[in-house]
């Protein structure tokens, strides 16, 4: 058993360069999974194509954007008058309980409580910066 430790360490040392890109690969996987989840949970109401609102506002570039600020989209008073920016934590809170986060919004309650699903959808939203 004791002999195996150095062997494992040697294997790790040899294999390490192969994993050098792991964070990037892992992020790509998250983005792809997030896209599938977005297509299942959000796309029927939201477009991600430039300058195209749908029933809901365009979400391309939403990360870092002021809430309620897409021109020509008829927001609820609640979102139009909101004065925050869509950061990662704000988007997670919205995905989890949008009506609790901005009472009076006209987005029907989505309510995704699984933090992994929230994280994947967020990774996808971050990947579609305009
Ligand atoms: C049933 C339709 C519907 C679904 C499904 C839906 N949305 Fe929405 N969404 C809306 C509407 C309508 C608004 C505008 C709300 C308002 O004006 O109060 C909105 C607004 C938003 C906003 C605010 C954008 C801005 O410009 O301030 C974000 C972010 C958002 N949705 C993300 C999502 C995500 C992520 C999902 C999937 C997890 C999702 N939505 C699912 C209809 C929907």
PDB file of C-alpha atoms and ligand atoms in Angstrom:
ATOM      1  CA  UNK A   1       0.000   0.000   0.000  1.00  0.00           C
ATOM      2  CA  UNK A   2       2.789   2.393   0.933  1.00  0.00           C
ATOM      3  CA  UNK A   3       4.482   1.698  -2.381  1.00  0.00           C
ATOM      4  CA  UNK A   4       1.420   2.840  -4.282  1.00  0.00           C
ATOM      5  CA  UNK A   5       1.574   6.405  -3.020  1.00  0.00           C
ATOM      6  CA  UNK A   6       4.661   7.452  -4.971  1.00  0.00           C
ATOM      7  CA  UNK A   7       3.345   5.579  -8.014  1.00  0.00           C
ATOM      8  CA  UNK A   8       0.101   7.531  -7.900  1.00  0.00           C
ATOM      9  CA  UNK A   9       1.980  10.761  -7.426  1.00  0.00           C
ATOM     10  CA  UNK A  10       4.162   9.987 -10.438  1.00  0.00           C
ATOM     11  CA  UNK A  11       1.086   9.250 -12.531  1.00  0.00           C
ATOM     12  CA  UNK A  12      -0.453  12.540 -11.478  1.00  0.00           C
ATOM     13  CA  UNK A  13       2.730  14.384 -12.345  1.00  0.00           C
ATOM     14  CA  UNK A  14       2.759  12.819 -15.808  1.00  0.00           C
ATOM     15  CA  UNK A  15      -0.948  13.353 -16.369  1.00  0.00           C
ATOM     16  CA  UNK A  16      -1.078  16.897 -14.945  1.00  0.00           C
ATOM     17  CA  UNK A  17      -0.301  18.707 -18.225  1.00  0.00           C
ATOM     18  CA  UNK A  18      -3.247  16.908 -19.820  1.00  0.00           C
ATOM     19  CA  UNK A  19      -5.532  18.474 -17.234  1.00  0.00           C
ATOM     20  CA  UNK A  20      -4.081  21.961 -17.568  1.00  0.00           C
ATOM     21  CA  UNK A  21      -7.103  23.094 -19.605  1.00  0.00           C
ATOM     22  CA  UNK A  22      -9.576  21.457 -17.285  1.00  0.00           C
ATOM     23  CA  UNK A  23     -11.238  24.626 -15.947  1.00  0.00           C
ATOM     24  CA  UNK A  24     -11.910  25.755 -19.510  1.00  0.00           C
ATOM     25  CA  UNK A  25     -13.197  22.346 -20.584  1.00  0.00           C
ATOM     26  CA  UNK A  26     -15.329  22.148 -17.471  1.00  0.00           C
ATOM     27  CA  UNK A  27     -16.760  25.569 -18.251  1.00  0.00           C
ATOM     28  CA  UNK A  28     -17.552  24.497 -21.836  1.00  0.00           C
ATOM     29  CA  UNK A  29     -19.452  21.510 -20.471  1.00  0.00           C
ATOM     30  CA  UNK A  30     -21.359  23.769 -18.069  1.00  0.00           C
ATOM     31  CA  UNK A  31     -22.245  26.160 -20.887  1.00  0.00           C
ATOM     32  CA  UNK A  32     -23.510  23.305 -23.082  1.00  0.00           C
ATOM     33  CA  UNK A  33     -25.562  21.805 -20.255  1.00  0.00           C
ATOM     34  CA  UNK A  34     -26.804  25.292 -19.413  1.00  0.00           C
ATOM     35  CA  UNK A  35     -27.893  25.837 -23.015  1.00  0.00           C
ATOM     36  CA  UNK A  36     -29.973  22.638 -22.930  1.00  0.00           C
ATOM     37  CA  UNK A  37     -31.525  23.697 -19.621  1.00  0.00           C
ATOM     38  CA  UNK A  38     -32.148  27.193 -20.960  1.00  0.00           C
ATOM     39  CA  UNK A  39     -33.841  25.706 -24.041  1.00  0.00           C
ATOM     40  CA  UNK A  40     -36.066  23.594 -21.795  1.00  0.00           C
ATOM     41  CA  UNK A  41     -36.881  26.217 -19.147  1.00  0.00           C
ATOM     42  CA  UNK A  42     -36.516  29.694 -20.639  1.00  0.00           C
ATOM     43  CA  UNK A  43     -36.408  29.752 -24.421  1.00  0.00           C
ATOM     44  CA  UNK A  44     -40.144  29.564 -25.017  1.00  0.00           C
ATOM     45  CA  UNK A  45     -40.342  33.089 -23.588  1.00  0.00           C
ATOM     46  CA  UNK A  46     -36.852  34.482 -24.245  1.00  0.00           C
ATOM     47  CA  UNK A  47     -34.793  35.053 -27.354  1.00  0.00           C
ATOM     48  CA  UNK A  48     -30.998  35.217 -27.255  1.00  0.00           C
ATOM     49  CA  UNK A  49     -30.636  36.617 -30.765  1.00  0.00           C
ATOM     50  CA  UNK A  50     -29.521  40.208 -31.065  1.00  0.00           C
ATOM     51  CA  UNK A  51     -32.296  42.790 -31.049  1.00  0.00           C
ATOM     52  CA  UNK A  52     -35.088  40.292 -30.775  1.00  0.00           C
ATOM     53  CA  UNK A  53     -37.475  40.485 -27.892  1.00  0.00           C
ATOM     54  CA  UNK A  54     -39.904  37.653 -27.447  1.00  0.00           C
ATOM     55  CA  UNK A  55     -42.680  37.349 -24.877  1.00  0.00           C
ATOM     56  CA  UNK A  56     -39.857  38.110 -22.427  1.00  0.00           C
ATOM     57  CA  UNK A  57     -36.950  40.516 -23.073  1.00  0.00           C
ATOM     58  CA  UNK A  58     -33.814  39.620 -25.043  1.00  0.00           C
ATOM     59  CA  UNK A  59     -31.336  37.842 -22.761  1.00  0.00           C
ATOM     60  CA  UNK A  60     -28.206  38.176 -24.883  1.00  0.00           C
ATOM     61  CA  UNK A  61     -25.824  40.285 -22.794  1.00  0.00           C
ATOM     62  CA  UNK A  62     -28.027  40.204 -19.717  1.00  0.00           C
ATOM     63  CA  UNK A  63     -25.109  39.593 -17.317  1.00  0.00           C
ATOM     64  CA  UNK A  64     -23.931  43.032 -16.199  1.00  0.00           C
ATOM     65  CA  UNK A  65     -26.953  44.802 -17.713  1.00  0.00           C
ATOM     66  CA  UNK A  66     -29.247  47.073 -15.717  1.00  0.00           C
ATOM     67  CA  UNK A  67     -32.547  45.374 -14.937  1.00  0.00           C
ATOM     68  CA  UNK A  68     -35.499  46.467 -17.053  1.00  0.00           C
ATOM     69  CA  UNK A  69     -33.345  48.304 -19.602  1.00  0.00           C
ATOM     70  CA  UNK A  70     -33.906  46.697 -23.022  1.00  0.00           C
ATOM     71  CA  UNK A  71     -35.247  49.418 -25.304  1.00  0.00           C
ATOM     72  CA  UNK A  72     -38.706  48.800 -26.755  1.00  0.00           C
ATOM     73  CA  UNK A  73     -39.539  45.965 -24.374  1.00  0.00           C
ATOM     74  CA  UNK A  74     -42.790  46.553 -22.419  1.00  0.00           C
ATOM     75  CA  UNK A  75     -41.575  45.727 -18.908  1.00  0.00           C
ATOM     76  CA  UNK A  76     -43.810  45.605 -15.858  1.00  0.00           C
ATOM     77  CA  UNK A  77     -43.627  48.731 -13.677  1.00  0.00           C
ATOM     78  CA  UNK A  78     -41.758  46.629 -11.115  1.00  0.00           C
ATOM     79  CA  UNK A  79     -38.876  45.737 -13.429  1.00  0.00           C
ATOM     80  CA  UNK A  80     -38.875  49.061 -15.258  1.00  0.00           C
ATOM     81  CA  UNK A  81     -38.381  50.885 -11.953  1.00  0.00           C
ATOM     82  CA  UNK A  82     -35.825  48.412 -10.574  1.00  0.00           C
ATOM     83  CA  UNK A  83     -32.428  49.968  -9.982  1.00  0.00           C
ATOM     84  CA  UNK A  84     -30.062  47.003  -9.829  1.00  0.00           C
ATOM     85  CA  UNK A  85     -27.717  45.303 -12.277  1.00  0.00           C
ATOM     86  CA  UNK A  86     -28.008  41.640 -13.271  1.00  0.00           C
ATOM     87  CA  UNK A  87     -25.027  40.145 -11.463  1.00  0.00           C
ATOM     88  CA  UNK A  88     -24.477  36.390 -11.033  1.00  0.00           C
ATOM     89  CA  UNK A  89     -26.068  36.314  -7.535  1.00  0.00           C
ATOM     90  CA  UNK A  90     -29.021  38.439  -8.716  1.00  0.00           C
ATOM     91  CA  UNK A  91     -29.651  36.089 -11.640  1.00  0.00           C
ATOM     92  CA  UNK A  92     -29.503  33.035  -9.372  1.00  0.00           C
ATOM     93  CA  UNK A  93     -31.969  34.617  -6.961  1.00  0.00           C
ATOM     94  CA  UNK A  94     -34.248  35.485  -9.892  1.00  0.00           C
ATOM     95  CA  UNK A  95     -34.075  31.958 -11.357  1.00  0.00           C
ATOM     96  CA  UNK A  96     -34.877  30.556  -7.919  1.00  0.00           C
ATOM     97  CA  UNK A  97     -37.803  32.837  -7.048  1.00  0.00           C
ATOM     98  CA  UNK A  98     -38.290  35.681  -9.515  1.00  0.00           C
ATOM     99  CA  UNK A  99     -41.540  36.867  -7.983  1.00  0.00           C
ATOM    100  CA  UNK A 100     -39.988  36.945  -4.515  1.00  0.00           C
ATOM    101  CA  UNK A 101     -36.919  38.781  -5.864  1.00  0.00           C
ATOM    102  CA  UNK A 102     -38.888  41.452  -7.768  1.00  0.00           C
ATOM    103  CA  UNK A 103     -42.478  41.478  -6.502  1.00  0.00           C
ATOM    104  CA  UNK A 104     -44.863  42.626  -9.223  1.00  0.00           C
ATOM    105  CA  UNK A 105     -42.860  41.215 -12.158  1.00  0.00           C
ATOM    106  CA  UNK A 106     -44.914  39.820 -14.990  1.00  0.00           C
ATOM    107  CA  UNK A 107     -42.545  36.880 -15.532  1.00  0.00           C
ATOM    108  CA  UNK A 108     -44.459  33.851 -14.372  1.00  0.00           C
ATOM    109  CA  UNK A 109     -42.820  32.149 -11.423  1.00  0.00           C
ATOM    110  CA  UNK A 110     -40.021  29.893 -12.679  1.00  0.00           C
ATOM    111  CA  UNK A 111     -38.710  28.555  -9.367  1.00  0.00           C
ATOM    112  CA  UNK A 112     -35.606  26.477 -10.141  1.00  0.00           C
ATOM    113  CA  UNK A 113     -34.170  25.708  -6.705  1.00  0.00           C
ATOM    114  CA  UNK A 114     -31.395  23.254  -7.697  1.00  0.00           C
ATOM    115  CA  UNK A 115     -28.156  25.286  -7.343  1.00  0.00           C
ATOM    116  CA  UNK A 116     -26.403  23.157  -9.973  1.00  0.00           C
ATOM    117  CA  UNK A 117     -29.103  23.895 -12.545  1.00  0.00           C
ATOM    118  CA  UNK A 118     -28.954  27.607 -11.594  1.00  0.00           C
ATOM    119  CA  UNK A 119     -25.183  27.519 -12.034  1.00  0.00           C
ATOM    120  CA  UNK A 120     -25.377  25.883 -15.473  1.00  0.00           C
ATOM    121  CA  UNK A 121     -28.016  28.307 -16.751  1.00  0.00           C
ATOM    122  CA  UNK A 122     -25.892  31.172 -15.437  1.00  0.00           C
ATOM    123  CA  UNK A 123     -22.793  29.803 -17.240  1.00  0.00           C
ATOM    124  CA  UNK A 124     -24.816  29.790 -20.456  1.00  0.00           C
ATOM    125  CA  UNK A 125     -26.081  33.349 -19.898  1.00  0.00           C
ATOM    126  CA  UNK A 126     -22.486  34.477 -19.249  1.00  0.00           C
ATOM    127  CA  UNK A 127     -21.441  32.890 -22.554  1.00  0.00           C
ATOM    128  CA  UNK A 128     -23.921  34.927 -24.632  1.00  0.00           C
ATOM    129  CA  UNK A 129     -22.562  38.360 -23.873  1.00  0.00           C
ATOM    130  CA  UNK A 130     -23.345  40.713 -26.719  1.00  0.00           C
TER     131      UNK A 130
HETATM  132  C1  LIG B   1     -43.523  32.026 -19.226  1.00  0.00           C
HETATM  133  C2  LIG B   1     -42.559  32.889 -19.861  1.00  0.00           C
HETATM  134  C3  LIG B   1     -41.184  33.007 -19.242  1.00  0.00           C
HETATM  135  C4  LIG B   1     -40.331  32.003 -18.888  1.00  0.00           C
HETATM  136  C5  LIG B   1     -40.542  30.501 -18.985  1.00  0.00           C
HETATM  137  C6  LIG B   1     -39.116  32.644 -18.434  1.00  0.00           C
HETATM  138  N1  LIG B   1     -39.247  34.006 -18.495  1.00  0.00           N
HETATM  139 FE1  LIG B   1     -37.869  35.394 -17.943  1.00  0.00          FE
HETATM  140  N2  LIG B   1     -39.168  36.901 -18.348  1.00  0.00           N
HETATM  141  C7  LIG B   1     -40.462  36.732 -18.840  1.00  0.00           C
HETATM  142  C8  LIG B   1     -41.122  38.024 -18.891  1.00  0.00           C
HETATM  143  C9  LIG B   1     -42.555  38.282 -19.366  1.00  0.00           C
HETATM  144  C10 LIG B   1     -40.179  38.970 -18.400  1.00  0.00           C
HETATM  145  C11 LIG B   1     -40.410  40.479 -18.189  1.00  0.00           C
HETATM  146  C12 LIG B   1     -40.811  40.639 -16.718  1.00  0.00           C
HETATM  147  C13 LIG B   1     -41.302  42.010 -16.320  1.00  0.00           C
HETATM  148  O1  LIG B   1     -41.330  42.945 -17.141  1.00  0.00           O
HETATM  149  O2  LIG B   1     -41.685  42.124 -15.139  1.00  0.00           O
HETATM  150  C14 LIG B   1     -38.972  38.234 -18.077  1.00  0.00           C
HETATM  151  C15 LIG B   1     -37.799  38.820 -17.590  1.00  0.00           C
HETATM  152  C16 LIG B   1     -36.617  38.149 -17.354  1.00  0.00           C
HETATM  153  C17 LIG B   1     -35.377  38.772 -16.954  1.00  0.00           C
HETATM  154  C18 LIG B   1     -35.127  40.256 -16.746  1.00  0.00           C
HETATM  155  C19 LIG B   1     -34.407  40.813 -17.964  1.00  0.00           C
HETATM  156  C20 LIG B   1     -34.216  42.313 -17.966  1.00  0.00           C
HETATM  157  O3  LIG B   1     -33.991  42.843 -19.077  1.00  0.00           O
HETATM  158  O4  LIG B   1     -34.264  42.966 -16.905  1.00  0.00           O
HETATM  159  C21 LIG B   1     -34.449  37.760 -16.826  1.00  0.00           C
HETATM  160  C22 LIG B   1     -32.990  37.913 -16.416  1.00  0.00           C
HETATM  161  C23 LIG B   1     -35.127  36.520 -17.136  1.00  0.00           C
HETATM  162  N3  LIG B   1     -36.432  36.782 -17.446  1.00  0.00           N
HETATM  163  C24 LIG B   1     -34.522  35.277 -17.128  1.00  0.00           C
HETATM  164  C25 LIG B   1     -35.192  34.065 -17.325  1.00  0.00           C
HETATM  165  C26 LIG B   1     -34.564  32.777 -17.225  1.00  0.00           C
HETATM  166  C27 LIG B   1     -33.087  32.538 -16.947  1.00  0.00           C
HETATM  167  C28 LIG B   1     -35.542  31.843 -17.451  1.00  0.00           C
HETATM  168  C29 LIG B   1     -35.415  30.349 -17.396  1.00  0.00           C
HETATM  169  C30 LIG B   1     -34.868  29.791 -16.176  1.00  0.00           C
HETATM  170  C31 LIG B   1     -36.770  32.563 -17.710  1.00  0.00           C
HETATM  171  N4  LIG B   1     -36.519  33.908 -17.626  1.00  0.00           N
HETATM  172  C32 LIG B   1     -37.991  31.966 -18.000  1.00  0.00           C
HETATM  173  C33 LIG B   1     -41.034  35.547 -19.218  1.00  0.00           C
HETATM  174  C34 LIG B   1     -40.500  34.273 -18.974  1.00  0.00           C
END
